[in-house]
Amino acid sequence: MPGPVLVPILGDQLTRDLASLRGRTKDDSVILMMEVWDEATYVRHHKQKIALIFSAMRHFAEELRDAGWKVDYTKLDDPDNAGSFTGELARAIERHDPRLVSVVEAGEWRVRQDMEQWADKFACEIEILRDDRFICTQAEFDAWADDRKELRMEFFYREMRRKTGLLMEDDGKPTGGEWNYDSENRKPPKDGLAAPERAKFAPDSVTQEVIELVGDRFGDHFGSLDTFGWPVTRDEAEEAADAFFAERIECFGPYQDAMVAGEDDLFHSMLSTSINLGLLDPLELCHRAEQAYRDGNAPLNSVEGFIRQIIGWREYVRGFYWHQMPHLQKANALNAQRGLPEFYWTGDTDMACLADCIRSTRDNAHAHHIQRLMVLGNFALLAGIDPREVQDWYLVVYADAYEWVELPNVAAMILYADGGKLASKPYAASGNYINKMSNYCAGCTYSPSKKTGEGACPFNPLYWHFMDRHRERLEKNHRIGRIYATWDRMGEERQRDYLDSAESFLETLEPAGAGWARAD
Ligand code: FAD
Ligand code: DLZ
Ligand code: SF4
């Protein structure tokens, strides 16, 4: 009798519509799911991230068993656990003697490299299938990217709109006449702006068990477990999506770039963890958003904005990652060398905006996009923090972080470390931007209107310090180069004030040292 087909399913592949399950029969297949030490510790992930992934994996295994599949599941505390995907696969091959191992390609370079060794390591046939949960294939992305010097998301996004037909009219024109309503996504928060609370899910016994395991084994990792409320099953994720479409999508568009102290989710969908795990289908969400617009239940700027984030940015960064790996990991076009300040881990800083974003990150394993980009990211860019340290931080702290999505956002979008392939200019901003788009400054010891010296918002001198030290490169950039006329008009004394203020501030930064993100 030939052995069964062994189907390994990784922690971010939790859908029954996975390519490796399609066409399989239940009596001829064994599904393999593995909690492994290597994945839980290659960086010291936020506790909620590990709890979320293990709980969602355990629930998905139950769902498969209830549907009649045979599931072989190794828990982290299984005494024989080999600690790695390859080690666990070897043990499973011994147990089941499969005729074929059929697996969907891993989302991350690190794991895909290991997977590609499996055919040489194991005697049985190994089949690695394309992950067709993405709308754009890598071949399509590469064909689009290969003859371009600059890879702008906007043009890629238009291709995805045409491909999916989302927000497209019969005459081939975009709905509403414009491709992009970004200019209607920048409303500053009005006083007292608050959003309905997102759907949170009290841990059931499976999640509770995992929370205890994580507290026990990873108790010294960053972050809190007390506030865990992520959806861990498809039903819960759908309930969270229902709540977003019923209560928050209307204001999602206008307030997409707004920040309010203590309003951690604002009008964002909070669905990235579920989408990335496989609990929600991104294309289905986009169709739902479009329907909400067509039914008159949500404005076009909200719906287009939401769809752009998913079929635009999400698809684009995934294509960009595989197009630019492995060198993207080491890219450092601006030669940034400073260590990550310790306050990124402790939240102990007088800068109210950073303190609030880090608090939300610690409590929720989440911060919304503009906090990640224009507060946490902007500071790392202006202060010249080493990209490898910033990459590690973002990979550790967010429950939705996988390298394929984290790395392009960090290295290319916030740090300009790719030298401008992804972004047409660095997302550098002074305190003025944060003051306009948030209420943080009202509760800060620093003043955004003070430019230099004691009490000045540190973003102000840091902005000019950054511009000055990268003049040679940025002066040629048509989107930012004109700023140097303003700099030159200031005169030497004023310029010196800015540079001295920035340098005095930079001297006060305590580097975090080793051990926070990766084990020593
Ligand atoms: P919403 O604001 O409701 O957006 C809807 C969806 O669009 C998100 O769920 C997400 O799937 C997608 N999306 C939006 N922006 C992006 C983007 N720039 N790249 C990819 N997808 C996007 N997102 C991750 O999923 N994992 C990460 O590790 C991650 N790291 C980031 C690091 C930095 C420096 C920055 C600037 C952004 C990062 N993002 C990451 C993108 C974005 O911040 C999160 O997807 C978003 O905050 C998740 O919250 P939400 O579901 O409420 O998103
Ligand atoms: C992030 C993560 C963690 C913490 N643990 C596991 C695990 O034990 N088992 C598993 O299958 N997946 C885990 N994951 C998600 C994986 O890192 C992710 O599926 C792949 O690395 C994608 O390349
Ligand atoms: Fe942040 Fe500067 Fe505003 Fe303080 S004054 S909250 S540091 S932008």
CSV table of N, CA, C and O in Angstrom, one decimal, residues 102-156:
chain,number,residue,atom,x,y,z
A,102,SER,N,3.1,17.4,0.3
A,102,SER,CA,2.6,18.6,-0.5
A,102,SER,C,2.4,19.8,0.4
A,102,SER,O,1.6,19.8,1.3
A,103,VAL,N,3.1,20.8,0.1
A,103,VAL,CA,3.2,22.0,1.0
A,103,VAL,C,3.0,23.3,0.1
A,103,VAL,O,3.5,23.3,-1.0
A,104,VAL,N,2.4,24.3,0.7
A,104,VAL,CA,2.3,25.6,0.1
A,104,VAL,C,3.6,26.3,0.5
A,104,VAL,O,4.0,26.3,1.6
A,105,GLU,N,4.2,27.0,-0.5
A,105,GLU,CA,5.4,27.8,-0.3
A,105,GLU,C,5.3,28.7,1.0
A,105,GLU,O,4.2,29.2,1.2
A,106,ALA,N,6.4,28.8,1.7
A,106,ALA,CA,6.4,29.6,2.9
A,106,ALA,C,6.4,31.1,2.5
A,106,ALA,O,6.9,31.4,1.4
A,107,GLY,N,5.8,32.0,3.3
A,107,GLY,CA,5.8,33.4,3.0
A,107,GLY,C,7.1,34.1,3.1
A,107,GLY,O,7.3,35.2,2.6
A,108,GLU,N,8.0,33.5,3.9
A,108,GLU,CA,9.2,34.2,4.2
A,108,GLU,C,10.4,33.5,3.6
A,108,GLU,O,10.5,32.2,3.6
A,109,TRP,N,11.4,34.3,3.3
A,109,TRP,CA,12.6,33.8,2.7
A,109,TRP,C,13.3,32.7,3.5
A,109,TRP,O,13.7,31.7,3.0
A,110,ARG,N,13.5,33.0,4.8
A,110,ARG,CA,14.1,32.2,5.8
A,110,ARG,C,13.6,30.7,5.7
A,110,ARG,O,14.3,29.8,5.6
A,111,VAL,N,12.2,30.6,5.7
A,111,VAL,CA,11.6,29.3,5.8
A,111,VAL,C,11.6,28.7,4.4
A,111,VAL,O,11.8,27.5,4.2
A,112,ARG,N,11.5,29.5,3.4
A,112,ARG,CA,11.5,29.0,2.0
A,112,ARG,C,12.8,28.3,1.7
A,112,ARG,O,12.9,27.3,1.0
A,113,GLN,N,13.9,29.0,2.2
A,113,GLN,CA,15.2,28.4,1.9
A,113,GLN,C,15.3,27.0,2.5
A,113,GLN,O,15.8,26.1,1.9
A,114,ASP,N,14.8,26.8,3.7
A,114,ASP,CA,14.8,25.5,4.3
A,114,ASP,C,13.9,24.5,3.5
A,114,ASP,O,14.3,23.4,3.3
A,115,MET,N,12.8,25.0,3.1
A,115,MET,CA,11.8,24.1,2.4
A,115,MET,C,12.5,23.6,1.1
A,115,MET,O,12.2,22.5,0.7
A,116,GLU,N,13.2,24.5,0.5
A,116,GLU,CA,13.8,24.1,-0.8
A,116,GLU,C,14.9,23.0,-0.6
A,116,GLU,O,15.3,22.3,-1.6
A,117,GLN,N,15.3,22.7,0.6
A,117,GLN,CA,16.3,21.6,0.9
A,117,GLN,C,15.6,20.3,1.1
A,117,GLN,O,16.2,19.3,1.1
A,118,TRP,N,14.3,20.3,1.3
A,118,TRP,CA,13.6,19.1,1.6
A,118,TRP,C,13.7,18.0,0.6
A,118,TRP,O,13.8,16.8,0.9
A,119,ALA,N,13.7,18.4,-0.7
A,119,ALA,CA,13.7,17.4,-1.8
A,119,ALA,C,15.0,16.6,-1.7
A,119,ALA,O,15.0,15.4,-1.9
A,120,ASP,N,16.1,17.2,-1.3
A,120,ASP,CA,17.4,16.5,-1.2
A,120,ASP,C,17.5,15.7,0.1
A,120,ASP,O,18.2,14.7,0.2
A,121,LYS,N,16.8,16.2,1.2
A,121,LYS,CA,16.9,15.6,2.5
A,121,LYS,C,16.1,14.3,2.6
A,121,LYS,O,16.4,13.4,3.3
A,122,PHE,N,14.9,14.3,2.0
A,122,PHE,CA,13.9,13.2,2.2
A,122,PHE,C,13.8,12.4,1.0
A,122,PHE,O,13.8,12.8,-0.1
A,123,ALA,N,13.5,11.1,1.2
A,123,ALA,CA,13.4,10.1,0.1
A,123,ALA,C,12.1,10.3,-0.6
A,123,ALA,O,12.0,10.0,-1.8
A,124,CYS,N,11.0,10.7,0.1
A,124,CYS,CA,9.7,10.8,-0.6
A,124,CYS,C,9.6,12.0,-1.5
A,124,CYS,O,10.4,12.9,-1.4
A,125,GLU,N,8.6,12.0,-2.4
A,125,GLU,CA,8.5,13.1,-3.3
A,125,GLU,C,8.0,14.4,-2.5
A,125,GLU,O,7.2,14.3,-1.6
A,126,ILE,N,8.6,15.5,-2.9
A,126,ILE,CA,8.2,16.8,-2.2
A,126,ILE,C,7.6,17.7,-3.3
A,126,ILE,O,8.2,18.0,-4.3
A,127,GLU,N,6.4,18.3,-3.0
A,127,GLU,CA,5.8,19.2,-4.0
A,127,GLU,C,5.6,20.5,-3.2
A,127,GLU,O,5.0,20.6,-2.2
A,128,ILE,N,6.2,21.6,-3.8
A,128,ILE,CA,6.0,22.9,-3.2
A,128,ILE,C,5.1,23.8,-4.1
A,128,ILE,O,5.4,24.1,-5.2
A,129,LEU,N,3.9,24.1,-3.6
A,129,LEU,CA,2.9,24.8,-4.4
A,129,LEU,C,2.9,26.3,-4.2
A,129,LEU,O,3.3,26.8,-3.1
A,130,ARG,N,2.5,27.0,-5.2
A,130,ARG,CA,2.4,28.4,-5.2
A,130,ARG,C,1.3,28.8,-4.2
A,130,ARG,O,0.2,28.2,-4.1
A,131,ASP,N,1.5,29.9,-3.4
A,131,ASP,CA,0.5,30.4,-2.5
A,131,ASP,C,-0.4,31.3,-3.3
A,131,ASP,O,-0.1,32.4,-3.6
A,132,ASP,N,-1.6,30.7,-3.7
A,132,ASP,CA,-2.5,31.5,-4.5
A,132,ASP,C,-3.5,32.3,-3.7
A,132,ASP,O,-4.5,32.7,-4.3
A,133,ARG,N,-3.2,32.5,-2.5
A,133,ARG,CA,-4.1,33.5,-1.7
A,133,ARG,C,-3.8,34.9,-2.1
A,133,ARG,O,-4.4,35.8,-1.6
A,134,PHE,N,-2.7,35.1,-2.8
A,134,PHE,CA,-2.4,36.5,-3.3
A,134,PHE,C,-3.0,36.7,-4.7
A,134,PHE,O,-3.1,35.8,-5.5
A,135,ILE,N,-3.3,37.9,-5.0
A,135,ILE,CA,-4.0,38.3,-6.2
A,135,ILE,C,-2.9,38.3,-7.4
A,135,ILE,O,-3.2,37.9,-8.5
A,136,CYS,N,-1.8,38.8,-7.0
A,136,CYS,CA,-0.7,39.0,-8.0
A,136,CYS,C,0.3,37.8,-7.9
A,136,CYS,O,0.8,37.6,-6.8
A,137,THR,N,0.6,37.1,-9.0
A,137,THR,CA,1.6,36.1,-8.9
A,137,THR,C,3.0,36.8,-8.9
A,137,THR,O,3.1,37.9,-9.4
A,138,GLN,N,4.0,36.0,-8.4
A,138,GLN,CA,5.3,36.6,-8.4
A,138,GLN,C,5.8,36.9,-9.9
A,138,GLN,O,6.4,37.9,-10.2
A,139,ALA,N,5.4,35.9,-10.8
A,139,ALA,CA,5.8,36.1,-12.2
A,139,ALA,C,5.2,37.4,-12.7
A,139,ALA,O,5.9,38.2,-13.4
A,140,GLU,N,4.0,37.7,-12.4
A,140,GLU,CA,3.3,38.9,-12.8
A,140,GLU,C,4.1,40.1,-12.3
A,140,GLU,O,4.3,41.1,-12.9
A,141,PHE,N,4.4,40.1,-11.0
A,141,PHE,CA,5.0,41.2,-10.3
A,141,PHE,C,6.4,41.5,-11.0
A,141,PHE,O,6.8,42.6,-11.3
A,142,ASP,N,7.1,40.4,-11.1
A,142,ASP,CA,8.5,40.5,-11.7
A,142,ASP,C,8.4,41.1,-13.1
A,142,ASP,O,9.2,41.9,-13.5
A,143,ALA,N,7.5,40.6,-13.9
A,143,ALA,CA,7.3,41.1,-15.3
A,143,ALA,C,7.0,42.6,-15.2
A,143,ALA,O,7.6,43.4,-16.0
A,144,TRP,N,6.2,43.0,-14.3
A,144,TRP,CA,5.8,44.4,-14.1
A,144,TRP,C,7.0,45.2,-13.7
A,144,TRP,O,7.3,46.4,-14.2
A,145,ALA,N,7.8,44.7,-12.8
A,145,ALA,CA,8.9,45.4,-12.1
A,145,ALA,C,10.2,45.4,-12.9
A,145,ALA,O,11.0,46.4,-12.8
A,146,ASP,N,10.4,44.4,-13.7
A,146,ASP,CA,11.8,44.2,-14.2
A,146,ASP,C,12.3,45.3,-15.1
A,146,ASP,O,13.5,45.6,-15.1
A,147,ASP,N,11.4,45.9,-15.9
A,147,ASP,CA,11.9,47.0,-16.8
A,147,ASP,C,11.6,48.4,-16.2
A,147,ASP,O,11.6,49.4,-16.9
A,148,ARG,N,11.4,48.4,-14.9
A,148,ARG,CA,11.2,49.8,-14.2
A,148,ARG,C,12.4,50.1,-13.3
A,148,ARG,O,12.8,49.2,-12.5
A,149,LYS,N,12.8,51.3,-13.2
A,149,LYS,CA,13.8,51.7,-12.3
A,149,LYS,C,13.2,52.0,-10.9
A,149,LYS,O,13.7,51.7,-9.9
A,150,GLU,N,12.0,52.6,-11.0
A,150,GLU,CA,11.3,52.9,-9.7
A,150,GLU,C,10.0,52.1,-9.7
A,150,GLU,O,9.3,52.1,-10.7
A,151,LEU,N,9.7,51.5,-8.6
A,151,LEU,CA,8.6,50.7,-8.5
A,151,LEU,C,7.5,51.3,-7.7
A,151,LEU,O,7.4,51.2,-6.5
A,152,ARG,N,6.7,52.1,-8.4
A,152,ARG,CA,5.7,52.9,-7.6
A,152,ARG,C,4.4,52.1,-7.4
A,152,ARG,O,3.8,51.6,-8.4
A,153,MET,N,3.9,52.1,-6.2
A,153,MET,CA,2.7,51.3,-5.9
A,153,MET,C,1.5,51.8,-6.7
A,153,MET,O,0.7,51.0,-7.1
A,154,GLU,N,1.4,53.1,-7.0
A,154,GLU,CA,0.2,53.6,-7.6
A,154,GLU,C,0.0,53.0,-9.0
A,154,GLU,O,-1.2,52.6,-9.3
A,155,PHE,N,1.0,52.7,-9.7
A,155,PHE,CA,0.8,52.1,-11.1
A,155,PHE,C,0.5,50.7,-11.0
A,155,PHE,O,-0.3,50.1,-11.7
A,156,PHE,N,1.2,50.0,-10.0
A,156,PHE,CA,0.9,48.6,-9.8
A,156,PHE,C,-0.6,48.4,-9.3
A,156,PHE,O,-1.3,47.5,-9.8
